[in-house]
Amino acid sequence: GTGWVVRQAGNGWTVPPGDPTALAAAIDRLGRDPEQARRLGQAGAQALEARFGIARVAEQIARLYAEVVDVRPQSVSRKKT
């Protein structure tokens, strides 16, 4: 689930699945503290950008391509007879 992302980045709270009372309390808490909501939102956006932003994904793809090129077998040239 997404709980590990929230805990690692400190960008939100988790509630037990299927617990509407806990969910309502968390939403109410955010509604009563707009500054906290803003901080959590910014932290969440930063965590997503760091993990899934275009620069990070492009870097991962480039690294993957480099690995593929490095391990690809050399082509064998055939002599014409």
mmCIF file of the N, C-alpha and C atoms, coordinates in Angstrom:
data_MODEL
# 
_entry.id   MODEL 
# 
loop_
_atom_site.group_PDB 
_atom_site.id 
_atom_site.type_symbol 
_atom_site.label_atom_id 
_atom_site.label_alt_id 
_atom_site.label_comp_id 
_atom_site.label_asym_id 
_atom_site.label_entity_id 
_atom_site.label_seq_id 
_atom_site.pdbx_PDB_ins_code 
_atom_site.Cartn_x 
_atom_site.Cartn_y 
_atom_site.Cartn_z 
_atom_site.occupancy 
_atom_site.B_iso_or_equiv 
_atom_site.pdbx_formal_charge 
_atom_site.auth_seq_id 
_atom_site.auth_comp_id 
_atom_site.auth_asym_id 
_atom_site.auth_atom_id 
_atom_site.pdbx_PDB_model_num 
ATOM 1   N N  . GLY A 1 1  ? 0.807   -1.185  0.000   1.00 0.00 ? 1  GLY A N  1 
ATOM 2   C CA . GLY A 1 1  ? 0.000   0.000   0.000   1.00 0.00 ? 1  GLY A CA 1 
ATOM 3   C C  . GLY A 1 1  ? 0.860   1.262   0.000   1.00 0.00 ? 1  GLY A C  1 
ATOM 4   N N  . THR A 1 2  ? 0.233   2.358   0.221   1.00 0.00 ? 2  THR A N  1 
ATOM 5   C CA . THR A 1 2  ? 0.905   3.648   0.189   1.00 0.00 ? 2  THR A CA 1 
ATOM 6   C C  . THR A 1 2  ? 1.427   4.079   1.550   1.00 0.00 ? 2  THR A C  1 
ATOM 7   N N  . GLY A 1 3  ? 1.131   3.326   2.582   1.00 0.00 ? 3  GLY A N  1 
ATOM 8   C CA . GLY A 1 3  ? 1.534   3.710   3.925   1.00 0.00 ? 3  GLY A CA 1 
ATOM 9   C C  . GLY A 1 3  ? 3.025   3.924   4.081   1.00 0.00 ? 3  GLY A C  1 
ATOM 10  N N  . TRP A 1 4  ? 3.841   3.109   3.435   1.00 0.00 ? 4  TRP A N  1 
ATOM 11  C CA . TRP A 1 4  ? 5.298   3.255   3.574   1.00 0.00 ? 4  TRP A CA 1 
ATOM 12  C C  . TRP A 1 4  ? 5.774   4.575   2.997   1.00 0.00 ? 4  TRP A C  1 
ATOM 13  N N  . VAL A 1 5  ? 5.140   5.038   1.908   1.00 0.00 ? 5  VAL A N  1 
ATOM 14  C CA . VAL A 1 5  ? 5.530   6.316   1.312   1.00 0.00 ? 5  VAL A CA 1 
ATOM 15  C C  . VAL A 1 5  ? 5.201   7.447   2.276   1.00 0.00 ? 5  VAL A C  1 
ATOM 16  N N  . VAL A 1 6  ? 4.033   7.392   2.853   1.00 0.00 ? 6  VAL A N  1 
ATOM 17  C CA . VAL A 1 6  ? 3.609   8.433   3.788   1.00 0.00 ? 6  VAL A CA 1 
ATOM 18  C C  . VAL A 1 6  ? 4.512   8.456   5.008   1.00 0.00 ? 6  VAL A C  1 
ATOM 19  N N  . ARG A 1 7  ? 4.804   7.313   5.560   1.00 0.00 ? 7  ARG A N  1 
ATOM 20  C CA . ARG A 1 7  ? 5.650   7.257   6.757   1.00 0.00 ? 7  ARG A CA 1 
ATOM 21  C C  . ARG A 1 7  ? 7.073   7.708   6.462   1.00 0.00 ? 7  ARG A C  1 
ATOM 22  N N  . GLN A 1 8  ? 7.656   7.248   5.356   1.00 0.00 ? 8  GLN A N  1 
ATOM 23  C CA . GLN A 1 8  ? 9.035   7.606   5.034   1.00 0.00 ? 8  GLN A CA 1 
ATOM 24  C C  . GLN A 1 8  ? 9.184   9.095   4.760   1.00 0.00 ? 8  GLN A C  1 
ATOM 25  N N  . ALA A 1 9  ? 8.234   9.663   4.075   1.00 0.00 ? 9  ALA A N  1 
ATOM 26  C CA . ALA A 1 9  ? 8.358   11.061  3.672   1.00 0.00 ? 9  ALA A CA 1 
ATOM 27  C C  . ALA A 1 9  ? 7.786   12.021  4.718   1.00 0.00 ? 9  ALA A C  1 
ATOM 28  N N  . GLY A 1 10 ? 7.035   11.491  5.669   1.00 0.00 ? 10 GLY A N  1 
ATOM 29  C CA . GLY A 1 10 ? 6.431   12.361  6.664   1.00 0.00 ? 10 GLY A CA 1 
ATOM 30  C C  . GLY A 1 10 ? 5.465   13.348  6.043   1.00 0.00 ? 10 GLY A C  1 
ATOM 31  N N  . ASN A 1 11 ? 4.718   12.876  5.054   1.00 0.00 ? 11 ASN A N  1 
ATOM 32  C CA . ASN A 1 11 ? 3.873   13.793  4.295   1.00 0.00 ? 11 ASN A CA 1 
ATOM 33  C C  . ASN A 1 11 ? 2.379   13.533  4.458   1.00 0.00 ? 11 ASN A C  1 
ATOM 34  N N  . GLY A 1 12 ? 2.013   12.852  5.506   1.00 0.00 ? 12 GLY A N  1 
ATOM 35  C CA . GLY A 1 12 ? 0.590   12.585  5.716   1.00 0.00 ? 12 GLY A CA 1 
ATOM 36  C C  . GLY A 1 12 ? 0.383   11.651  6.876   1.00 0.00 ? 12 GLY A C  1 
ATOM 37  N N  . TRP A 1 13 ? -0.835  11.241  7.019   1.00 0.00 ? 13 TRP A N  1 
ATOM 38  C CA . TRP A 1 13 ? -1.192  10.297  8.072   1.00 0.00 ? 13 TRP A CA 1 
ATOM 39  C C  . TRP A 1 13 ? -1.868  9.108   7.428   1.00 0.00 ? 13 TRP A C  1 
ATOM 40  N N  . THR A 1 14 ? -1.753  7.983   8.053   1.00 0.00 ? 14 THR A N  1 
ATOM 41  C CA . THR A 1 14 ? -2.476  6.810   7.586   1.00 0.00 ? 14 THR A CA 1 
ATOM 42  C C  . THR A 1 14 ? -3.593  6.510   8.581   1.00 0.00 ? 14 THR A C  1 
ATOM 43  N N  . VAL A 1 15 ? -4.639  5.904   8.078   1.00 0.00 ? 15 VAL A N  1 
ATOM 44  C CA . VAL A 1 15 ? -5.734  5.440   8.921   1.00 0.00 ? 15 VAL A CA 1 
ATOM 45  C C  . VAL A 1 15 ? -5.965  3.975   8.597   1.00 0.00 ? 15 VAL A C  1 
ATOM 46  N N  . PRO A 1 16 ? -6.479  3.231   9.554   1.00 0.00 ? 16 PRO A N  1 
ATOM 47  C CA . PRO A 1 16 ? -6.736  1.808   9.282   1.00 0.00 ? 16 PRO A CA 1 
ATOM 48  C C  . PRO A 1 16 ? -7.749  1.639   8.151   1.00 0.00 ? 16 PRO A C  1 
ATOM 49  N N  . PRO A 1 17 ? -7.523  0.669   7.286   1.00 0.00 ? 17 PRO A N  1 
ATOM 50  C CA . PRO A 1 17 ? -8.493  0.419   6.209   1.00 0.00 ? 17 PRO A CA 1 
ATOM 51  C C  . PRO A 1 17 ? -9.868  0.102   6.797   1.00 0.00 ? 17 PRO A C  1 
ATOM 52  N N  . GLY A 1 18 ? -10.888 0.614   6.175   1.00 0.00 ? 18 GLY A N  1 
ATOM 53  C CA . GLY A 1 18 ? -12.251 0.324   6.594   1.00 0.00 ? 18 GLY A CA 1 
ATOM 54  C C  . GLY A 1 18 ? -12.671 1.001   7.886   1.00 0.00 ? 18 GLY A C  1 
ATOM 55  N N  . ASP A 1 19 ? -11.961 2.043   8.270   1.00 0.00 ? 19 ASP A N  1 
ATOM 56  C CA . ASP A 1 19 ? -12.297 2.750   9.509   1.00 0.00 ? 19 ASP A CA 1 
ATOM 57  C C  . ASP A 1 19 ? -12.729 4.180   9.169   1.00 0.00 ? 19 ASP A C  1 
ATOM 58  N N  . PRO A 1 20 ? -14.016 4.354   8.845   1.00 0.00 ? 20 PRO A N  1 
ATOM 59  C CA . PRO A 1 20 ? -14.475 5.677   8.441   1.00 0.00 ? 20 PRO A CA 1 
ATOM 60  C C  . PRO A 1 20 ? -14.364 6.712   9.568   1.00 0.00 ? 20 PRO A C  1 
ATOM 61  N N  . THR A 1 21 ? -14.440 6.286   10.804  1.00 0.00 ? 21 THR A N  1 
ATOM 62  C CA . THR A 1 21 ? -14.310 7.225   11.919  1.00 0.00 ? 21 THR A CA 1 
ATOM 63  C C  . THR A 1 21 ? -12.902 7.811   11.962  1.00 0.00 ? 21 THR A C  1 
ATOM 64  N N  . ALA A 1 22 ? -11.897 6.958   11.800  1.00 0.00 ? 22 ALA A N  1 
ATOM 65  C CA . ALA A 1 22 ? -10.508 7.426   11.792  1.00 0.00 ? 22 ALA A CA 1 
ATOM 66  C C  . ALA A 1 22 ? -10.258 8.326   10.588  1.00 0.00 ? 22 ALA A C  1 
ATOM 67  N N  . LEU A 1 23 ? -10.826 7.975   9.441   1.00 0.00 ? 23 LEU A N  1 
ATOM 68  C CA . LEU A 1 23 ? -10.666 8.795   8.244   1.00 0.00 ? 23 LEU A CA 1 
ATOM 69  C C  . LEU A 1 23 ? -11.306 10.167  8.453   1.00 0.00 ? 23 LEU A C  1 
ATOM 70  N N  . ALA A 1 24 ? -12.510 10.178  8.999   1.00 0.00 ? 24 ALA A N  1 
ATOM 71  C CA . ALA A 1 24 ? -13.191 11.447  9.256   1.00 0.00 ? 24 ALA A CA 1 
ATOM 72  C C  . ALA A 1 24 ? -12.400 12.303  10.237  1.00 0.00 ? 24 ALA A C  1 
ATOM 73  N N  . ALA A 1 25 ? -11.818 11.685  11.251  1.00 0.00 ? 25 ALA A N  1 
ATOM 74  C CA . ALA A 1 25 ? -11.025 12.431  12.236  1.00 0.00 ? 25 ALA A CA 1 
ATOM 75  C C  . ALA A 1 25 ? -9.790  13.048  11.581  1.00 0.00 ? 25 ALA A C  1 
ATOM 76  N N  . ALA A 1 26 ? -9.135  12.296  10.686  1.00 0.00 ? 26 ALA A N  1 
ATOM 77  C CA . ALA A 1 26 ? -7.946  12.809  10.005  1.00 0.00 ? 26 ALA A CA 1 
ATOM 78  C C  . ALA A 1 26 ? -8.313  13.981  9.093   1.00 0.00 ? 26 ALA A C  1 
ATOM 79  N N  . ILE A 1 27 ? -9.416  13.841  8.378   1.00 0.00 ? 27 ILE A N  1 
ATOM 80  C CA . ILE A 1 27 ? -9.866  14.922  7.494   1.00 0.00 ? 27 ILE A CA 1 
ATOM 81  C C  . ILE A 1 27 ? -10.233 16.154  8.318   1.00 0.00 ? 27 ILE A C  1 
ATOM 82  N N  . ASP A 1 28 ? -10.929 15.937  9.418   1.00 0.00 ? 28 ASP A N  1 
ATOM 83  C CA . ASP A 1 28 ? -11.309 17.044  10.301  1.00 0.00 ? 28 ASP A CA 1 
ATOM 84  C C  . ASP A 1 28 ? -10.067 17.743  10.847  1.00 0.00 ? 28 ASP A C  1 
ATOM 85  N N  . ARG A 1 29 ? -9.083  16.959  11.229  1.00 0.00 ? 29 ARG A N  1 
ATOM 86  C CA . ARG A 1 29 ? -7.835  17.509  11.760  1.00 0.00 ? 29 ARG A CA 1 
ATOM 87  C C  . ARG A 1 29 ? -7.155  18.416  10.723  1.00 0.00 ? 29 ARG A C  1 
ATOM 88  N N  . LEU A 1 30 ? -7.130  17.975  9.476   1.00 0.00 ? 30 LEU A N  1 
ATOM 89  C CA . LEU A 1 30 ? -6.544  18.795  8.413   1.00 0.00 ? 30 LEU A CA 1 
ATOM 90  C C  . LEU A 1 30 ? -7.361  20.064  8.176   1.00 0.00 ? 30 LEU A C  1 
ATOM 91  N N  . GLY A 1 31 ? -8.679  19.919  8.219   1.00 0.00 ? 31 GLY A N  1 
ATOM 92  C CA . GLY A 1 31 ? -9.544  21.074  8.010   1.00 0.00 ? 31 GLY A CA 1 
ATOM 93  C C  . GLY A 1 31 ? -9.378  22.134  9.094   1.00 0.00 ? 31 GLY A C  1 
ATOM 94  N N  . ARG A 1 32 ? -9.023  21.699  10.281  1.00 0.00 ? 32 ARG A N  1 
ATOM 95  C CA . ARG A 1 32 ? -8.848  22.634  11.395  1.00 0.00 ? 32 ARG A CA 1 
ATOM 96  C C  . ARG A 1 32 ? -7.444  23.234  11.443  1.00 0.00 ? 32 ARG A C  1 
ATOM 97  N N  . ASP A 1 33 ? -6.538  22.676  10.663  1.00 0.00 ? 33 ASP A N  1 
ATOM 98  C CA . ASP A 1 33 ? -5.154  23.176  10.683  1.00 0.00 ? 33 ASP A CA 1 
ATOM 99  C C  . ASP A 1 33 ? -4.644  23.333  9.249   1.00 0.00 ? 33 ASP A C  1 
ATOM 100 N N  . PRO A 1 34 ? -5.055  24.393  8.563   1.00 0.00 ? 34 PRO A N  1 
ATOM 101 C CA . PRO A 1 34 ? -4.656  24.586  7.161   1.00 0.00 ? 34 PRO A CA 1 
ATOM 102 C C  . PRO A 1 34 ? -3.142  24.658  6.968   1.00 0.00 ? 34 PRO A C  1 
ATOM 103 N N  . GLU A 1 35 ? -2.428  25.166  7.948   1.00 0.00 ? 35 GLU A N  1 
ATOM 104 C CA . GLU A 1 35 ? -0.963  25.238  7.834   1.00 0.00 ? 35 GLU A CA 1 
ATOM 105 C C  . GLU A 1 35 ? -0.362  23.828  7.805   1.00 0.00 ? 35 GLU A C  1 
ATOM 106 N N  . GLN A 1 36 ? -0.861  22.963  8.657   1.00 0.00 ? 36 GLN A N  1 
ATOM 107 C CA . GLN A 1 36 ? -0.403  21.560  8.664   1.00 0.00 ? 36 GLN A CA 1 
ATOM 108 C C  . GLN A 1 36 ? -0.757  20.895  7.335   1.00 0.00 ? 36 GLN A C  1 
ATOM 109 N N  . ALA A 1 37 ? -1.952  21.153  6.840   1.00 0.00 ? 37 ALA A N  1 
ATOM 110 C CA . ALA A 1 37 ? -2.365  20.587  5.554   1.00 0.00 ? 37 ALA A CA 1 
ATOM 111 C C  . ALA A 1 37 ? -1.425  21.052  4.440   1.00 0.00 ? 37 ALA A C  1 
ATOM 112 N N  . ARG A 1 38 ? -1.057  22.340  4.468   1.00 0.00 ? 38 ARG A N  1 
ATOM 113 C CA . ARG A 1 38 ? -0.141  22.869  3.465   1.00 0.00 ? 38 ARG A CA 1 
ATOM 114 C C  . ARG A 1 38 ? 1.224   22.201  3.555   1.00 0.00 ? 38 ARG A C  1 
ATOM 115 N N  . ARG A 1 39 ? 1.738   22.060  4.771   1.00 0.00 ? 39 ARG A N  1 
ATOM 116 C CA . ARG A 1 39 ? 3.056   21.413  4.960   1.00 0.00 ? 39 ARG A CA 1 
ATOM 117 C C  . ARG A 1 39 ? 3.031   19.966  4.477   1.00 0.00 ? 39 ARG A C  1 
ATOM 118 N N  . LEU A 1 40 ? 1.984   19.242  4.827   1.00 0.00 ? 40 LEU A N  1 
ATOM 119 C CA . LEU A 1 40 ? 1.885   17.847  4.386   1.00 0.00 ? 40 LEU A CA 1 
ATOM 120 C C  . LEU A 1 40 ? 1.770   17.766  2.870   1.00 0.00 ? 40 LEU A C  1 
ATOM 121 N N  . GLY A 1 41 ? 0.993   18.674  2.285   1.00 0.00 ? 41 GLY A N  1 
ATOM 122 C CA . GLY A 1 41 ? 0.851   18.695  0.824   1.00 0.00 ? 41 GLY A CA 1 
ATOM 123 C C  . GLY A 1 41 ? 2.173   18.972  0.122   1.00 0.00 ? 41 GLY A C  1 
ATOM 124 N N  . GLN A 1 42 ? 2.915   19.937  0.640   1.00 0.00 ? 42 GLN A N  1 
ATOM 125 C CA . GLN A 1 42 ? 4.223   20.249  0.043   1.00 0.00 ? 42 GLN A CA 1 
ATOM 126 C C  . GLN A 1 42 ? 5.186   19.078  0.195   1.00 0.00 ? 42 GLN A C  1 
ATOM 127 N N  . ALA A 1 43 ? 5.194   18.459  1.371   1.00 0.00 ? 43 ALA A N  1 
ATOM 128 C CA . ALA A 1 43 ? 6.075   17.303  1.582   1.00 0.00 ? 43 ALA A CA 1 
ATOM 129 C C  . ALA A 1 43 ? 5.695   16.158  0.651   1.00 0.00 ? 43 ALA A C  1 
ATOM 130 N N  . GLY A 1 44 ? 4.402   15.961  0.448   1.00 0.00 ? 44 GLY A N  1 
ATOM 131 C CA . GLY A 1 44 ? 3.949   14.916  -0.471  1.00 0.00 ? 44 GLY A CA 1 
ATOM 132 C C  . GLY A 1 44 ? 4.369   15.187  -1.898  1.00 0.00 ? 44 GLY A C  1 
ATOM 133 N N  . ALA A 1 45 ? 4.228   16.425  -2.332  1.00 0.00 ? 45 ALA A N  1 
ATOM 134 C CA . ALA A 1 45 ? 4.625   16.797  -3.691  1.00 0.00 ? 45 ALA A CA 1 
ATOM 135 C C  . ALA A 1 45 ? 6.126   16.606  -3.882  1.00 0.00 ? 45 ALA A C  1 
ATOM 136 N N  . GLN A 1 46 ? 6.911   16.985  -2.890  1.00 0.00 ? 46 GLN A N  1 
ATOM 137 C CA . GLN A 1 46 ? 8.365   16.817  -2.981  1.00 0.00 ? 46 GLN A CA 1 
ATOM 138 C C  . GLN A 1 46 ? 8.742   15.338  -3.023  1.00 0.00 ? 46 GLN A C  1 
ATOM 139 N N  . ALA A 1 47 ? 8.063   14.521  -2.214  1.00 0.00 ? 47 ALA A N  1 
ATOM 140 C CA . ALA A 1 47 ? 8.358   13.083  -2.203  1.00 0.00 ? 47 ALA A CA 1 
ATOM 141 C C  . ALA A 1 47 ? 8.036   12.450  -3.555  1.00 0.00 ? 47 ALA A C  1 
ATOM 142 N N  . LEU A 1 48 ? 6.910   12.830  -4.140  1.00 0.00 ? 48 LEU A N  1 
ATOM 143 C CA . LEU A 1 48 ? 6.549   12.294  -5.456  1.00 0.00 ? 48 LEU A CA 1 
ATOM 144 C C  . LEU A 1 48 ? 7.531   12.739  -6.530  1.00 0.00 ? 48 LEU A C  1 
ATOM 145 N N  . GLU A 1 49 ? 7.913   14.002  -6.494  1.00 0.00 ? 49 GLU A N  1 
ATOM 146 C CA . GLU A 1 49 ? 8.868   14.518  -7.490  1.00 0.00 ? 49 GLU A CA 1 
ATOM 147 C C  . GLU A 1 49 ? 10.209  13.798  -7.367  1.00 0.00 ? 49 GLU A C  1 
ATOM 148 N N  . ALA A 1 50 ? 10.650  13.594  -6.137  1.00 0.00 ? 50 ALA A N  1 
ATOM 149 C CA . ALA A 1 50 ? 11.945  12.935  -5.929  1.00 0.00 ? 50 ALA A CA 1 
ATOM 150 C C  . ALA A 1 50 ? 11.925  11.495  -6.429  1.00 0.00 ? 50 ALA A C  1 
ATOM 151 N N  . ARG A 1 51 ? 10.818  10.830  -6.274  1.00 0.00 ? 51 ARG A N  1 
ATOM 152 C CA . ARG A 1 51 ? 10.759  9.416   -6.646  1.00 0.00 ? 51 ARG A CA 1 
ATOM 153 C C  . ARG A 1 51 ? 10.275  9.182   -8.072  1.00 0.00 ? 51 ARG A C  1 
ATOM 154 N N  . PHE A 1 52 ? 9.346   10.005  -8.532  1.00 0.00 ? 52 PHE A N  1 
ATOM 155 C CA . PHE A 1 52 ? 8.704   9.750   -9.820  1.00 0.00 ? 52 PHE A CA 1 
ATOM 156 C C  . PHE A 1 52 ? 8.787   10.919  -10.792 1.00 0.00 ? 52 PHE A C  1 
ATOM 157 N N  . GLY A 1 53 ? 9.547   11.959  -10.479 1.00 0.00 ? 53 GLY A N  1 
ATOM 158 C CA . GLY A 1 53 ? 9.665   13.111  -11.363 1.00 0.00 ? 53 GLY A CA 1 
ATOM 159 C C  . GLY A 1 53 ? 10.376  12.744  -12.652 1.00 0.00 ? 53 GLY A C  1 
ATOM 160 N N  . ILE A 1 54 ? 10.201  13.579  -13.651 1.00 0.00 ? 54 ILE A N  1 
ATOM 161 C CA . ILE A 1 54 ? 10.752  13.299  -14.983 1.00 0.00 ? 54 ILE A CA 1 
ATOM 162 C C  . ILE A 1 54 ? 12.264  13.131  -14.951 1.00 0.00 ? 54 ILE A C  1 
ATOM 163 N N  . ALA A 1 55 ? 12.961  13.934  -14.161 1.00 0.00 ? 55 ALA A N  1 
ATOM 164 C CA . ALA A 1 55 ? 14.424  13.816  -14.097 1.00 0.00 ? 55 ALA A CA 1 
ATOM 165 C C  . ALA A 1 55 ? 14.823  12.460  -13.515 1.00 0.00 ? 55 ALA A C  1 
ATOM 166 N N  . ARG A 1 56 ? 14.155  12.031  -12.469 1.00 0.00 ? 56 ARG A N  1 
ATOM 167 C CA . ARG A 1 56 ? 14.464  10.749  -11.821 1.00 0.00 ? 56 ARG A CA 1 
ATOM 168 C C  . ARG A 1 56 ? 14.152  9.579   -12.763 1.00 0.00 ? 56 ARG A C  1 
ATOM 169 N N  . VAL A 1 57 ? 13.002  9.620   -13.400 1.00 0.00 ? 57 VAL A N  1 
ATOM 170 C CA . VAL A 1 57 ? 12.613  8.536   -14.303 1.00 0.00 ? 57 VAL A CA 1 
ATOM 171 C C  . VAL A 1 57 ? 13.554  8.483   -15.509 1.00 0.00 ? 57 VAL A C  1 
ATOM 172 N N  . ALA A 1 58 ? 13.908  9.638   -16.062 1.00 0.00 ? 58 ALA A N  1 
ATOM 173 C CA . ALA A 1 58 ? 14.846  9.676   -17.192 1.00 0.00 ? 58 ALA A CA 1 
ATOM 174 C C  . ALA A 1 58 ? 16.196  9.092   -16.785 1.00 0.00 ? 58 ALA A C  1 
ATOM 175 N N  . GLU A 1 59 ? 16.639  9.409   -15.571 1.00 0.00 ? 59 GLU A N  1 
ATOM 176 C CA . GLU A 1 59 ? 17.902  8.861   -15.066 1.00 0.00 ? 59 GLU A CA 1 
ATOM 177 C C  . GLU A 1 59 ? 17.824  7.334   -14.946 1.00 0.00 ? 59 GLU A C  1 
ATOM 178 N N  . GLN A 1 60 ? 16.711  6.827   -14.452 1.00 0.00 ? 60 GLN A N  1 
ATOM 179 C CA . GLN A 1 60 ? 16.546  5.383   -14.317 1.00 0.00 ? 60 GLN A CA 1 
ATOM 180 C C  . GLN A 1 60 ? 16.515  4.695   -15.681 1.00 0.00 ? 60 GLN A C  1 
ATOM 181 N N  . ILE A 1 61 ? 15.847  5.303   -16.648 1.00 0.00 ? 61 ILE A N  1 
ATOM 182 C CA . ILE A 1 61 ? 15.789  4.724   -17.994 1.00 0.00 ? 61 ILE A CA 1 
ATOM 183 C C  . ILE A 1 61 ? 17.174  4.734   -18.628 1.00 0.00 ? 61 ILE A C  1 
ATOM 184 N N  . ALA A 1 62 ? 17.896  5.833   -18.491 1.00 0.00 ? 62 ALA A N  1 
ATOM 185 C CA . ALA A 1 62 ? 19.251  5.921   -19.051 1.00 0.00 ? 62 ALA A CA 1 
ATOM 186 C C  . ALA A 1 62 ? 20.152  4.864   -18.415 1.00 0.00 ? 62 ALA A C  1 
ATOM 187 N N  . ARG A 1 63 ? 20.036  4.671   -17.121 1.00 0.00 ? 63 ARG A N  1 
ATOM 188 C CA . ARG A 1 63 ? 20.835  3.657   -16.432 1.00 0.00 ? 63 ARG A CA 1 
ATOM 189 C C  . ARG A 1 63 ? 20.491  2.258   -16.939 1.00 0.00 ? 63 ARG A C  1 
ATOM 190 N N  . LEU A 1 64 ? 19.199  2.005   -17.141 1.00 0.00 ? 64 LEU A N  1 
ATOM 191 C CA . LEU A 1 64 ? 18.767  0.708   -17.661 1.00 0.00 ? 64 LEU A CA 1 
ATOM 192 C C  . LEU A 1 64 ? 19.319  0.473   -19.066 1.00 0.00 ? 64 LEU A C  1 
ATOM 193 N N  . TYR A 1 65 ? 19.223  1.484   -19.923 1.00 0.00 ? 65 TYR A N  1 
ATOM 194 C CA . TYR A 1 65 ? 19.772  1.351   -21.277 1.00 0.00 ? 65 TYR A CA 1 
ATOM 195 C C  . TYR A 1 65 ? 21.277  1.088   -21.233 1.00 0.00 ? 65 TYR A C  1 
ATOM 196 N N  . ALA A 1 66 ? 21.973  1.779   -20.352 1.00 0.00 ? 66 ALA A N  1 
ATOM 197 C CA . ALA A 1 66 ? 23.423  1.578   -20.238 1.00 0.00 ? 66 ALA A CA 1 
ATOM 198 C C  . ALA A 1 66 ? 23.734  0.150   -19.815 1.00 0.00 ? 66 ALA A C  1 
ATOM 199 N N  . GLU A 1 67 ? 22.944  -0.393  -18.895 1.00 0.00 ? 67 GLU A N  1 
ATOM 200 C CA . GLU A 1 67 ? 23.153  -1.775  -18.464 1.00 0.00 ? 67 GLU A CA 1 
ATOM 201 C C  . GLU A 1 67 ? 22.892  -2.745  -19.606 1.00 0.00 ? 67 GLU A C  1 
ATOM 202 N N  . VAL A 1 68 ? 21.849  -2.493  -20.375 1.00 0.00 ? 68 VAL A N  1 
ATOM 203 C CA . VAL A 1 68 ? 21.512  -3.383  -21.492 1.00 0.00 ? 68 VAL A CA 1 
ATOM 204 C C  . VAL A 1 68 ? 22.622  -3.362  -22.527 1.00 0.00 ? 68 VAL A C  1 
ATOM 205 N N  . VAL A 1 69 ? 23.135  -2.197  -22.841 1.00 0.00 ? 69 VAL A N  1 
ATOM 206 C CA . VAL A 1 69 ? 24.209  -2.072  -23.829 1.00 0.00 ? 69 VAL A CA 1 
ATOM 207 C C  . VAL A 1 69 ? 25.469  -2.774  -23.325 1.00 0.00 ? 69 VAL A C  1 
ATOM 208 N N  . ASP A 1 70 ? 25.768  -2.641  -22.054 1.00 0.00 ? 70 ASP A N  1 
ATOM 209 C CA . ASP A 1 70 ? 26.970  -3.261  -21.490 1.00 0.00 ? 70 ASP A CA 1 
ATOM 210 C C  . ASP A 1 70 ? 26.912  -4.781  -21.477 1.00 0.00 ? 70 ASP A C  1 
ATOM 211 N N  . VAL A 1 71 ? 25.732  -5.361  -21.374 1.00 0.00 ? 71 VAL A N  1 
ATOM 212 C CA . VAL A 1 71 ? 25.648  -6.818  -21.272 1.00 0.00 ? 71 VAL A CA 1 
ATOM 213 C C  . VAL A 1 71 ? 25.240  -7.495  -22.574 1.00 0.00 ? 71 VAL A C  1 
ATOM 214 N N  . ARG A 1 72 ? 24.928  -6.717  -23.588 1.00 0.00 ? 72 ARG A N  1 
ATOM 215 C CA . ARG A 1 72 ? 24.529  -7.303  -24.858 1.00 0.00 ? 72 ARG A CA 1 
ATOM 216 C C  . ARG A 1 72 ? 25.720  -8.025  -25.467 1.00 0.00 ? 72 ARG A C  1 
ATOM 217 N N  . PRO A 1 73 ? 25.523  -9.265  -25.928 1.00 0.00 ? 73 PRO A N  1 
ATOM 218 C CA . PRO A 1 73 ? 26.649  -9.987  -26.543 1.00 0.00 ? 73 PRO A CA 1 
ATOM 219 C C  . PRO A 1 73 ? 27.122  -9.292  -27.817 1.00 0.00 ? 73 PRO A C  1 
ATOM 220 N N  . GLN A 1 74 ? 28.406  -9.409  -28.060 1.00 0.00 ? 74 GLN A N  1 
ATOM 221 C CA . GLN A 1 74 ? 28.978  -8.854  -29.289 1.00 0.00 ? 74 GLN A CA 1 
ATOM 222 C C  . GLN A 1 74 ? 28.406  -9.630  -30.460 1.00 0.00 ? 74 GLN A C  1 
ATOM 223 N N  . SER A 1 75 ? 28.138  -8.933  -31.548 1.00 0.00 ? 75 SER A N  1 
ATOM 224 C CA . SER A 1 75 ? 27.640  -9.641  -32.726 1.00 0.00 ? 75 SER A CA 1 
ATOM 225 C C  . SER A 1 75 ? 28.796  -10.444 -33.319 1.00 0.00 ? 75 SER A C  1 
ATOM 226 N N  . VAL A 1 76 ? 28.463  -11.590 -33.817 1.00 0.00 ? 76 VAL A N  1 
ATOM 227 C CA . VAL A 1 76 ? 29.477  -12.478 -34.417 1.00 0.00 ? 76 VAL A CA 1 
ATOM 228 C C  . VAL A 1 76 ? 29.469  -12.235 -35.909 1.00 0.00 ? 76 VAL A C  1 
ATOM 229 N N  . SER A 1 77 ? 30.633  -11.888 -36.427 1.00 0.00 ? 77 SER A N  1 
ATOM 230 C CA . SER A 1 77 ? 30.712  -11.673 -37.877 1.00 0.00 ? 77 SER A CA 1 
ATOM 231 C C  . SER A 1 77 ? 30.904  -13.025 -38.557 1.00 0.00 ? 77 SER A C  1 
ATOM 232 N N  . ARG A 1 78 ? 30.213  -13.194 -39.651 1.00 0.00 ? 78 ARG A N  1 
ATOM 233 C CA . ARG A 1 78 ? 30.316  -14.448 -40.385 1.00 0.00 ? 78 ARG A CA 1 
ATOM 234 C C  . ARG A 1 78 ? 31.122  -14.215 -41.644 1.00 0.00 ? 78 ARG A C  1 
ATOM 235 N N  . LYS A 1 79 ? 31.966  -15.176 -41.915 1.00 0.00 ? 79 LYS A N  1 
ATOM 236 C CA . LYS A 1 79 ? 32.736  -15.106 -43.164 1.00 0.00 ? 79 LYS A CA 1 
ATOM 237 C C  . LYS A 1 79 ? 31.882  -15.617 -44.296 1.00 0.00 ? 79 LYS A C  1 
ATOM 238 N N  . LYS A 1 80 ? 31.945  -14.895 -45.396 1.00 0.00 ? 80 LYS A N  1 
ATOM 239 C CA . LYS A 1 80 ? 31.229  -15.348 -46.574 1.00 0.00 ? 80 LYS A CA 1 
ATOM 240 C C  . LYS A 1 80 ? 32.043  -16.425 -47.230 1.00 0.00 ? 80 LYS A C  1 
ATOM 241 N N  . THR A 1 81 ? 31.406  -17.477 -47.635 1.00 0.00 ? 81 THR A N  1 
ATOM 242 C CA . THR A 1 81 ? 32.115  -18.566 -48.314 1.00 0.00 ? 81 THR A CA 1 
ATOM 243 C C  . THR A 1 81 ? 31.706  -18.677 -49.741 1.00 0.00 ? 81 THR A C  1 
# 
